[in-house]
Amino acid sequence: MAALLESLLQKKVDAKEAVRWLRRRQQGEDRSPCKTLAIERLQRQEFVPFLLNFLREQSSHALANGPATPAKTPSSRPIRTQGFSSERRGCRIGTGTGLRSTSRVQLFSPTPSLSPGSGTEGDISQGVLSGVSAMSSPSFSSGWSPGSRAPPSERRSAQRPSLGDFMLSPPEVQGHPSQRRGRRRSSGTAAHQGRQSGGRGRSDDVGRRSAGGVGGKMNTSLSPTTVQLNFNNLEDFPPVGASTPSPVLIKPSRRINPTPVSGERPLSKPKTCFTSTPFRDPSIPATISGGIEAATQVTGGLHGLEEERELLRREKSKIAQQACSPLKPVPEPCTPTKPGAKPRASPDLQVTPDPSKVTFIPELDLLAQLYCVCISENLVPNVFLELFFLLQLLTSRTQPVAEKEEEGLQVTDVLESHYLGSLHNCVYFAVKVLENQFELVCHLDKGTLRLLAENERLGSFSPSLRERLTQAQETSTAKVAPTLPPFMQSVSFQPATDNRSNFSSDKAFHTFKKQRDVFYELLREWEDNHQEPGWEFERVLGRKVREMVSQMSVAGNHPHFARLFQKQLVQMCKTQQVTGSPGDAPDPDLLGILGADSLGRLKRLQERLIQPQGLTGPCPPPSFPGHQEFFRDFLQTAGSCQLNQHLTDSLCQQLLQLDEVSILDLGGTEEEGESEGDMEQQDEKQRFSSVLLTARLLAKFLGFITFLPYQTTEPPAREVQEAAIAMRNKRCTVLDVCAVLRRSVCRRRMVLTVPWLVEFLSMLDFCGPFLQCYRTALGMLLHIYRRLALAQRGYMSYLNQLLLVAVLGWLFQIPVFPEDLFFRSDFEVEMLVVEDGATAQGLDGLPLVDQQILYTCCPYLSEFRKLLAAFVAGSMAKSGGLIRKITPTSAEPRGPPAVRSQQKLQAELEQAFFHNQPPSLRRTVEFVAERVGSNCVKHINFCSEKGPEAIRILLPEETSPAVLSTSEHVTVRLATEKACSWLSSNIAALIKREWKNAFQRVMKTHPSSPAAQGEAVLAWEQPPLHGADPKKDMVSHCPVGCAHKASLPSDIIIEMKEALSIAVGPRYEGEHLSHRELEYLLLRVGKTLSCRKFLTPVSEQMILHCSVLLACKLVCGELPLTAQLAVPEPDETSEQSISPVCALLQQLVGLWRRDPCPPTPCHTLFTETVITKVLSAGETNWHDFKFLARQLLESRLLSEETLSRWENLSKLPWPFDSMKKIEELASVLSALSLQSRQDTMHCPE
Amino acid sequence: MKLSRAEYRVIAKYTDQLKPTRQCMKMLQERFPGYLPSTLLSIFSLEYQKRIKRTISKHHTPEAFEDYYQSYMHQMKMCRSSQVLFSLANKVDLSPSLMARIILERFLQEQDDTPFSKQVLNSMLRDPSSIPDHSLADNVYQCTINDCCYGPWVDSIKHAIGHEHEMLLHDKLREKNLSFLDENQLRAKGYDKTPDIILEVPIAVEGRIVHWIESKASFGDDHSHQNYLNEQFWSYWNRFGPGLVIYWHGFIEELDCHRDRGIMLKDGFPSDIVTLSYRTG
């Protein structure tokens, strides 16, 4: 491969031919004759990794900015670990530390400064540190390399058997380990040593030093970095230091780690993604390998010696370094000893890239051309990774390497020349490729486009590209709108699924009631505390979770809980991912507002507002951001196989349902633009977005649960793994991913299926990818990826394709994806055939994906913008590190705040309304609104007329008037809004105005809308139709015209109680009640009893009871009444003058006589105690008592039972006087009662 | 009315020395004239209940029962009065109603002819005239009528107040044309937790969504609010989303801290209500 590139660079091979060769599609055409050299014998899969590695190496010095751009490619392994899978894992383990450091090394190592020996040293460190960083470059090169290249080829051919070797060229290669080759990489320490030359900005962060491999050697002093350091990773700090005297160039290979995303890395312990560089060449044709073998063998022998030497050298230089470098940031602590090397400019003296200073233009053009083909043809594992790499080159701040070195030193090896050795060249190359990839670039979000267009380097190298970008940015309507942070909502209780009838027993029902509450309690506790330092889910909530889950087992509530869990998950996490992608770009209007004068101030402000932030790079490992973390931790902590099984079932079911969702093809084309098109199309798009996001979320959790039992922090031992694979291959998988994928390809629904499958597969455990079904699926996905070359517009719409390319590229870079897979040629790929006829439900061709969806699904795409923004800020701020801008402006649309918040509130109210209604109601409303709205546009019918009509017909009959009317109104609003928004976006300004006016005129004058309003009001005034309310019946018993103004029963009871307690004491001295007070109280009692509104049977009974007690106290003379006023009321004395007490008693009897009145406990009056008290109180009291008894009897308030009590009383042994009185009264009473019995047989009850 | 926690503490501290009598209530109102009597009574009631809960264990022992009963019997022998029991309750700082219950229970256990049951006991407390011993009847009556925190009287007053406030709430909602389902309707539909009302169409109060309203005819102090949160309010949120609690007799204003989480407190029916408006065009 090297030879091919060499030949190309030397113009021995025509570039066009190479391009043609690269372009050739995978299948079939490879056979077509290729005349020059042995190109036809080569595999593109070998050349591409080589080229990528080559570019990374070439530019390694320049990539200080931002996280590494890994390109996960099969790489050579350390010699000692030859086992395929364990090796791979070995790498991963190592990556946390060693790899990172190595990668940084490579980033900074100036190629020229490395000695040939350093390569050897690298070997050691690879083995020791990471086992991964070794870069094996394709060793073909030696086959074609001229004699002068012997030394490099020697270096390259060091025996590094690589994983790929084993896997790809099966028995043959295994038989000849010597065949395996790899370009040795300078790695680890070796690279550090040369690195000082990088002349980057200082870095003050000592702590960032790599803990791993190089740590020991590190010299605090330097590591001059410019801006972009990954603060998230300690290893990211460029190791500093010793420069190795290296007379000969070696290719520094870089392995770049994916920077772990902040904290959240469930499955991925810092495994690794890999640098761009090390691509192993797969099976090597035997024909060419012969020559190399010899060379390898020779080098192999030398290897040990070299290593030792290098070690020695390294130690020496380390000592030297420590001696010479104090803590101060020395930009140039150790100059590479390479002859001809000049001292670098200090990082302060930043070089401005200058188009006129670009060297190697023809070669750069050639490289760019080849590189572009690789990108356009999806020959690279991740298109966006390459784009990120380019932007890193564009924004590099490191002043490179061996800028002028070549001038003095004739470099004979064309591959050793520093094509990207200067910043000028780097920027030139980047801009060149960006120009070529314009279509891809211009589909990024507006913020990124703006930053690119404003990038002065880009502008100075290609004004035309800048021009195009500016245009693209201006015309781009595609905006990634910040989604509102989801406010926590519960899953609403729906009687249809949640009431008692859905449970097997009362116990189960009540247990679930508790479980629901516990679940939310946990969620709230988590929300409140999980960000506190030291808070751990397991430690704090573990017991509660398991307790609740165990109750579930007892009650058999798993299906219920699984449903709740899943619904809550979707509700909280569906839209969460987008946060962070929008918003952090500075508000473009801010500059406009402030004007140029204030720019300086703004920038100072900006500097104050910036804070370091890690760029995570375009390939972060899978994570559970936001609330997803809760759900993950919950499942992990619960550890309930039953719950997991139920969840698996329901997740699968919903996923497959979602996967089948039909999205209508409404005939839109992409050219219509993102924001326009038929409104029905917009709806379908929205529906698609919702389905897609939900499916991705569910798939991720399905994957999580499925592979949870197999997750290990460390990869299993090789034997264990093989045994596990063998066993698991026999087991049914939870989801037939291959079948799902095949079907989606056939039916052209990849745009929906692939993104969620990717989420599912990203959760694989260590063994997962080696299981037959998943391996096949991964192979198919690879195949799909290759077929999706962005340059080749097939039937798919561009953004659909872009989404798939992005998610697949991500999958290929995350740790779980086997490294060797991508560049394998012998991979048996099942041919996926698109059914010709089955496009009815096809989605791939519909313009469904927009920037919003793209960035929501792939938040890592906003890394481009962060990188560019960091560059902008970095040119102002002197600080090292990346910066995040805290945008001081609100994300909300402009407008008077009150109006805006009112609108927001209305929208929230509407959402809230649907929240507690059955889902079918919402679907109905939306459906009707959609249809009616679209009808309105097409046939000028009116929303307010058709909408409510349809709703009335469609909703169940028992729907309450209020719900019905609200639904109708929401429908009208939605339909109108849809129509209006369609109008506003589709009709030219003039027509639009007319339409709107006409529309509003009609809306205002149309009788149906006010009428509907009126109806609603009426409907609400009526009692709800369903469920007759018993209390309502009582209200009807109020007297006609009752204003319900009577005293409240509680107040009455309190007052009567007060009076009674005054009667019994203890009381204050002189405390008394007046007749007037009592009279007034009784008056109010009467009113309260007649107004039934607030009265319950209990309080009514109590009031009556009080009144009887009051009567007792009156007749017994126990109430401390004030002296009688002389003048009686004229009314009362109208017939015959009665005492005030009797008047009160009369009033009381009046209360009890009301109709209807529940039985009054009058019998209390005729007890021995009362009679005794009355008799002992005196004649007046006896008189009052007789009066009362007579009144009661006349009013027929004395029941038979009371009368019989009286008779019993008279049989008691009373004193003589008393006896006489009692008998007298008894005779009166019995006479009266006889009379009344003659009238009616019963006294009223 | 809303009270700061500090204000609440001052009042609560003062109530430490009070007995649950109307005389003490008068003292309380005179001491804190700026507060609504209903608020003060409600605060006292809460504090007194806490006090009783703290001390009830020492009264609820067979020894104590016997001691009180003997003491009552002895006093009655000395001087036949209807205030013996009431004085005894005050002396040992127990709620008079609870004291009456203890003594009555002990008395009934001694009666051979009437078989003892809780039902009989409760009905005698409600209607002391049915107690065979007239002196005891008077004593019991005096205890229950003078107790403003415990006993059948208080129970029925609380019942009445609770119901009245619910009805008031319904009234206010109807006044505003807000359609709702009440507790009975919800129960009929099989809801497992039922706030006083659920709005069929949610409203916004002070810019916050409200799906349900719970009416509490009491003062919201830390203790009771915490209990309500655990037993009711969070459960309502867990099922119906954000809602509103009305503490008609006021609450400690610091407790209104879950608004963002969807539980809002008010001391009366809110005035700032926004409903879905349907202006089209």
XYZ file of C-alpha atoms in Angstrom, chain A residues 344-694:
351
model
C 10.516 26.354 16.898
C 8.725 29.506 17.294
C 7.330 29.914 20.690
C 3.670 29.231 20.901
C 2.953 32.821 21.437
C 4.183 33.667 18.059
C 1.421 31.932 16.341
C 1.824 31.360 12.738
C -0.881 32.586 10.548
C -1.425 30.118 7.792
C -0.558 31.686 4.525
C -1.633 30.278 1.175
C 1.525 31.512 -0.399
C 3.676 29.473 1.893
C 2.127 26.168 1.044
C 4.596 23.612 -0.219
C 4.081 20.281 -1.897
C 1.003 21.545 -3.630
C 0.803 18.813 -6.253
C 1.266 16.145 -3.671
C -1.268 17.694 -1.376
C -3.731 17.911 -4.195
C -3.178 14.313 -4.942
C -3.624 13.292 -1.341
C -6.730 15.399 -1.081
C -8.103 13.825 -4.192
C -7.544 10.332 -2.920
C -8.853 11.228 0.486
C -11.972 12.775 -0.946
C -12.721 9.651 -2.844
C -12.376 7.634 0.316
C -14.816 9.906 2.044
C -17.275 10.182 -0.765
C -17.325 6.473 -1.310
C -17.746 5.643 2.352
C -14.500 3.776 2.269
C -13.607 5.282 5.590
C -15.183 3.792 8.673
C -16.701 7.040 9.754
C -17.216 9.937 7.437
C -17.759 12.405 10.229
C -14.613 11.371 11.942
C -12.729 12.397 8.856
C -14.603 15.642 8.749
C -13.614 16.246 12.316
C -10.036 15.470 11.453
C -10.166 18.040 8.705
C -11.556 20.665 11.018
C -8.833 19.863 13.471
C -6.313 20.488 10.762
C -8.066 23.673 9.863
C -8.049 24.938 13.396
C -4.699 23.586 14.426
C -2.608 25.863 16.504
C 0.456 23.841 16.835
C 3.272 25.108 14.854
C 4.657 22.121 13.285
C 7.461 20.229 13.029
C 9.906 20.146 10.450
C 8.833 22.943 8.442
C 11.929 23.802 6.737
C 13.802 20.738 7.536
C 13.475 19.167 4.200
C 15.098 22.062 2.575
C 18.361 21.180 4.109
C 17.950 17.527 4.066
C 17.083 15.691 1.004
C 14.419 13.297 1.892
C 14.648 10.407 -0.386
C 11.568 8.604 0.722
C 8.571 10.265 -0.759
C 6.468 8.901 2.017
C 8.672 10.466 4.600
C 8.258 13.940 3.301
C 6.294 16.263 5.465
C 3.434 17.059 3.235
C 1.473 18.246 6.161
C 4.487 19.462 7.957
C 3.488 23.073 8.139
C 0.365 24.757 9.274
C 0.056 26.271 5.837
C -0.006 22.846 4.293
C -2.419 21.480 6.845
C -4.884 24.257 6.271
C -4.446 24.025 2.562
C -5.169 20.341 2.625
C -8.162 20.731 4.900
C -9.684 23.470 2.818
C -9.064 21.527 -0.317
C -10.951 18.549 0.987
C -13.710 20.684 2.455
C -14.194 22.307 -0.910
C -14.643 18.942 -2.395
C -16.955 17.785 0.331
C -19.101 20.860 0.200
C -22.357 19.028 -0.107
C -21.701 17.098 3.048
C -20.543 20.179 4.890
C -23.476 22.300 3.886
C -25.852 19.849 5.469
C -24.488 20.607 8.883
C -26.393 22.938 11.142
C -26.505 26.622 10.614
C -24.256 27.415 13.524
C -21.483 25.248 12.210
C -21.850 26.715 8.756
C -21.614 30.185 10.140
C -18.515 29.416 12.126
C -16.959 27.822 9.104
C -17.830 30.721 6.910
C -16.393 33.094 9.429
C -13.224 31.121 9.845
C -10.515 33.437 8.630
C -8.188 30.635 7.618
C -10.754 29.071 5.428
C -11.524 32.452 3.981
C -7.958 33.218 3.142
C -7.327 29.851 1.526
C -10.504 29.646 -0.406
C -12.598 32.764 -0.728
C -14.915 30.881 -3.018
C -15.597 28.236 -0.440
C -16.261 30.925 2.075
C -18.644 32.485 -0.348
C -20.484 29.228 -0.842
C -20.638 28.610 2.869
C -21.995 32.051 3.545
C -24.652 31.497 0.969
C -25.471 28.099 2.287
C -25.757 29.489 5.756
C -27.996 32.289 4.687
C -30.290 30.162 2.663
C -30.323 27.377 5.153
C -33.605 27.359 6.903
C -32.591 24.276 8.682
C -32.128 25.112 12.241
C -31.605 22.919 15.149
C -34.118 24.381 17.471
C -33.529 23.951 21.130
C -36.106 21.596 22.430
C -37.690 22.522 25.683
C -36.300 20.540 28.517
C -38.919 17.961 29.276
C -40.593 18.806 32.517
C -41.072 15.759 34.557
C -44.463 14.281 34.114
C -45.939 11.212 35.559
C -47.631 8.507 33.627
C -51.272 9.295 34.016
C -53.620 6.919 35.731
C -56.030 5.474 33.220
C -58.974 3.613 34.667
C -59.080 1.439 31.591
C -55.739 -0.109 32.385
C -55.108 0.776 35.977
C -58.215 0.267 38.019
C -59.061 -2.672 40.189
C -60.525 -4.760 37.411
C -57.091 -5.023 35.861
C -55.653 -6.785 38.863
C -55.991 -10.307 40.070
C -56.746 -9.391 43.663
C -57.306 -6.480 45.976
C -53.911 -7.127 47.374
C -52.227 -6.890 43.997
C -54.117 -3.681 43.296
C -53.057 -2.085 46.537
C -49.512 -3.310 46.215
C -49.237 -1.706 42.836
C -50.674 1.473 44.255
C -47.772 1.554 46.664
C -45.266 0.543 44.041
C -46.212 3.374 41.789
C -45.674 5.798 44.627
C -42.371 4.260 45.615
C -41.182 4.381 42.038
C -41.796 8.098 41.779
C -40.351 8.673 45.187
C -37.155 7.025 43.993
C -37.190 9.099 40.867
C -37.560 12.299 42.846
C -34.862 11.342 45.256
C -32.584 10.549 42.370
C -33.330 13.852 40.698
C -32.575 15.718 43.857
C -29.413 14.013 44.863
C -27.705 12.067 42.146
C -25.400 14.869 41.277
C -24.174 15.278 44.802
C -20.638 14.122 45.164
C -20.402 10.658 46.534
C -24.011 9.794 45.840
C -24.439 6.261 44.621
C -27.615 4.750 43.363
C -26.955 1.332 44.768
C -25.908 2.531 48.173
C -28.696 5.028 48.690
C -31.627 3.524 46.865
C -30.634 -0.094 46.456
C -32.582 -1.429 49.361
C -35.752 0.486 48.522
C -35.633 -0.630 44.929
C -35.231 -4.269 45.769
C -37.889 -4.130 48.440
C -40.348 -2.741 45.975
C -39.390 -5.208 43.287
C -39.728 -8.121 45.640
C -43.250 -7.030 46.508
C -43.919 -7.062 42.835
C -43.022 -10.711 42.691
C -45.382 -11.480 45.504
C -48.264 -9.683 43.898
C -47.456 -10.645 40.333
C -47.529 -7.058 39.227
C -44.652 -7.202 36.809
C -46.628 -6.459 33.681
C -48.151 -3.403 35.311
C -44.868 -2.129 36.548
C -43.115 -2.842 33.273
C -45.709 -0.747 31.518
C -45.329 2.089 33.974
C -41.569 1.915 33.725
C -41.556 1.912 29.976
C -44.044 4.736 29.670
C -42.174 6.861 32.129
C -38.943 6.146 30.318
C -40.338 7.276 27.016
C -41.970 10.288 28.543
C -38.834 11.524 30.189
C -36.097 10.479 27.849
C -37.424 10.611 24.341
C -36.356 14.113 23.590
C -33.655 14.503 26.104
C -30.700 13.885 23.945
C -30.819 17.047 21.993
C -29.757 19.188 24.883
C -26.348 20.533 24.437
C -26.343 20.495 20.712
C -28.176 23.703 20.173
C -27.941 26.674 22.320
C -24.293 26.714 22.996
C -23.524 28.462 19.826
C -23.308 32.150 20.423
C -26.314 34.003 19.359
C -25.545 35.441 15.981
C -27.790 38.372 16.562
C -25.840 39.386 19.575
C -23.060 40.745 17.451
C -25.534 42.670 15.441
C -27.028 44.189 18.513
C -23.780 45.216 20.023
C -22.246 46.464 16.861
C -18.618 46.514 15.945
C -17.673 48.972 18.644
C -18.763 46.782 21.384
C -17.136 43.791 19.892
C -14.076 44.186 21.993
C -16.120 44.384 25.090
C -18.154 41.456 24.008
C -15.077 39.433 23.511
C -13.821 40.304 26.920
C -17.164 39.308 28.281
C -16.974 36.162 26.328
C -13.636 35.393 27.814
C -15.111 35.719 31.210
C -17.978 33.542 30.348
C -16.041 30.811 28.789
C -15.094 27.819 30.667
C -13.158 24.792 29.767
C -15.077 22.009 28.320
C -14.036 18.804 26.843
C -14.671 18.080 23.303
C -15.811 14.576 23.217
C -15.033 14.010 19.626
C -17.382 12.629 17.075
C -17.429 9.094 18.434
C -18.294 9.057 22.100
C -19.003 5.668 23.567
C -22.655 4.859 24.189
C -24.030 6.557 27.209
C -27.194 7.057 29.210
C -27.561 10.785 29.443
C -29.938 12.612 31.712
C -32.766 10.624 33.168
C -31.792 7.535 31.230
C -29.216 7.047 33.897
C -31.947 6.595 36.468
C -33.696 3.940 34.464
C -30.481 2.111 33.782
C -29.397 2.193 37.396
C -32.826 1.141 38.497
C -32.740 -1.985 36.351
C -29.206 -2.746 37.352
C -29.958 -2.364 41.011
C -33.258 -4.191 40.910
C -31.585 -7.136 39.261
C -34.949 -8.771 38.790
C -35.099 -11.369 36.098
C -38.884 -11.296 36.108
C -39.036 -7.581 35.657
C -36.400 -7.714 32.950
C -38.281 -10.418 31.139
C -41.535 -8.504 31.212
C -39.787 -5.386 30.102
C -38.056 -7.243 27.322
C -41.382 -8.540 26.121
C -43.054 -5.203 26.104
C -40.054 -3.345 24.711
C -39.829 -5.836 21.875
C -43.477 -5.576 21.175
C -43.525 -1.830 21.078
C -40.349 -1.680 19.047
C -41.654 -3.961 16.391
C -44.886 -2.015 16.338
C -43.029 1.211 15.895
C -40.912 -0.337 13.222
C -44.037 -1.111 11.280
C -45.514 2.327 11.599
C -46.642 3.603 8.307
C -45.568 7.010 7.277
C -47.420 8.258 4.305
C -45.669 9.262 1.195
C -47.282 12.511 0.441
C -45.289 13.213 -2.567
C -42.849 15.705 -1.201
C -39.375 15.912 -2.515
C -36.312 17.048 -0.781
C -35.855 19.919 -3.112
C -38.825 21.601 -1.624
C -36.659 22.415 1.266
C -36.825 21.498 4.849
C -39.370 23.848 6.187
C -41.759 23.846 3.362
C -43.811 21.240 1.736
C -47.258 20.150 2.343
C -48.393 20.400 5.897
C -49.424 16.831 5.819
C -45.859 16.102 5.007
C -44.814 18.110 8.006
C -47.080 16.044 10.159
C -45.754 12.835 8.797
C -42.264 14.071 9.373
C -43.065 14.909 12.922
C -44.617 11.553 13.416
C -41.584 9.917 11.965
C -39.342 11.864 14.278
C -41.360 10.824 17.276
C -41.397 7.187 16.217
C -37.704 7.197 15.471
C -36.686 8.743 18.762
C -38.919 6.450 20.736
